[in-house]
Coordinates of C-alpha atoms in Angstrom, one line a residue:
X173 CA -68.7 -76.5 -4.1
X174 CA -68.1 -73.9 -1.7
X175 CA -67.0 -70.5 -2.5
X176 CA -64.0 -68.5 -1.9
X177 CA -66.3 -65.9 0.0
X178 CA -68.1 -68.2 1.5
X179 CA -65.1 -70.2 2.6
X180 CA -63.9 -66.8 4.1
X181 CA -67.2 -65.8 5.6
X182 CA -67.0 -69.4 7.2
X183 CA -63.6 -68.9 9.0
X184 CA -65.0 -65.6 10.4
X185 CA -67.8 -67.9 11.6
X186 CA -66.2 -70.4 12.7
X187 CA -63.0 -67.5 14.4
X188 CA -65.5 -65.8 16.5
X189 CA -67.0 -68.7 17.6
X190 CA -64.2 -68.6 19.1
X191 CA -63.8 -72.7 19.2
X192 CA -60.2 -72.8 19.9
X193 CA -59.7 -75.4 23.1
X194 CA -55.8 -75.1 22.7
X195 CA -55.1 -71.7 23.4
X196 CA -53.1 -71.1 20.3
X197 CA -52.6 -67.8 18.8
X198 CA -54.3 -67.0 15.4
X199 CA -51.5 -67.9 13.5
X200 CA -51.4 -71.4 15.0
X201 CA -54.9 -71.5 15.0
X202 CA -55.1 -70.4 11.6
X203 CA -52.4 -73.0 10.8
X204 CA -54.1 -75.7 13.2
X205 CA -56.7 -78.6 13.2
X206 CA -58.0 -79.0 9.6
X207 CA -61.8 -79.7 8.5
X208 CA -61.5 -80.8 4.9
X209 CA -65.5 -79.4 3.5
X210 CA -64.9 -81.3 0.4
X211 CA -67.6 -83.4 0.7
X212 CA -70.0 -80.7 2.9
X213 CA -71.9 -79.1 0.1
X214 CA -74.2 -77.4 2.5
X215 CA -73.0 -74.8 4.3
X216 CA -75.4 -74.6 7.6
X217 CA -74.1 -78.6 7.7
X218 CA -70.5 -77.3 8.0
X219 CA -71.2 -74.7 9.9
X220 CA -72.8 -77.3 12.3
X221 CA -69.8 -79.4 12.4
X222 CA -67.4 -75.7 13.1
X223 CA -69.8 -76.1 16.3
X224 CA -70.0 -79.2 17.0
X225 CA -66.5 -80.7 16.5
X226 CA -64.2 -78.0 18.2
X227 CA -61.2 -79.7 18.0
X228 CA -61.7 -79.0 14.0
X229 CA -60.8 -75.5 13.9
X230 CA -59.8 -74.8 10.4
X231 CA -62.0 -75.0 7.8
X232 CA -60.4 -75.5 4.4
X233 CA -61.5 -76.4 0.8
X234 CA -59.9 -79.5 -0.4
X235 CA -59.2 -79.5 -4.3
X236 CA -61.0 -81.4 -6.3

């Protein structure tokens, strides 16, 4: 499971990586494309897909 402070260190991440192909301001962006990390227990793999799969721009922790 991922952290709250990880979770938030991971939007910063993913925020200034500035992935955003829409234009949108942060509130839409904040309120955007979700990227469930459920099932990503490693971090470095979501952090990977923050990179890899712009179009998923949020990164939020689905409850279990």
């Amino acid at each position: 499971r991922v952290s709250s402070t990880e979770l938030k260190s991971l939007r910063e991440t993913c925020a200034v990586r500035k992935h955003n192909p829409f234009g949108l301001s942060i509130e839409e962006y904040e309120r955007g494309v979700y990227l469930v990390i459920g099932a990503y227990k490693d971090l470095k793999k979501i952090l990977e897909k923050c990179s890899t799969h712009p179009l998923k721009i949020k990164v939020i922790l689905e409850e279990e």
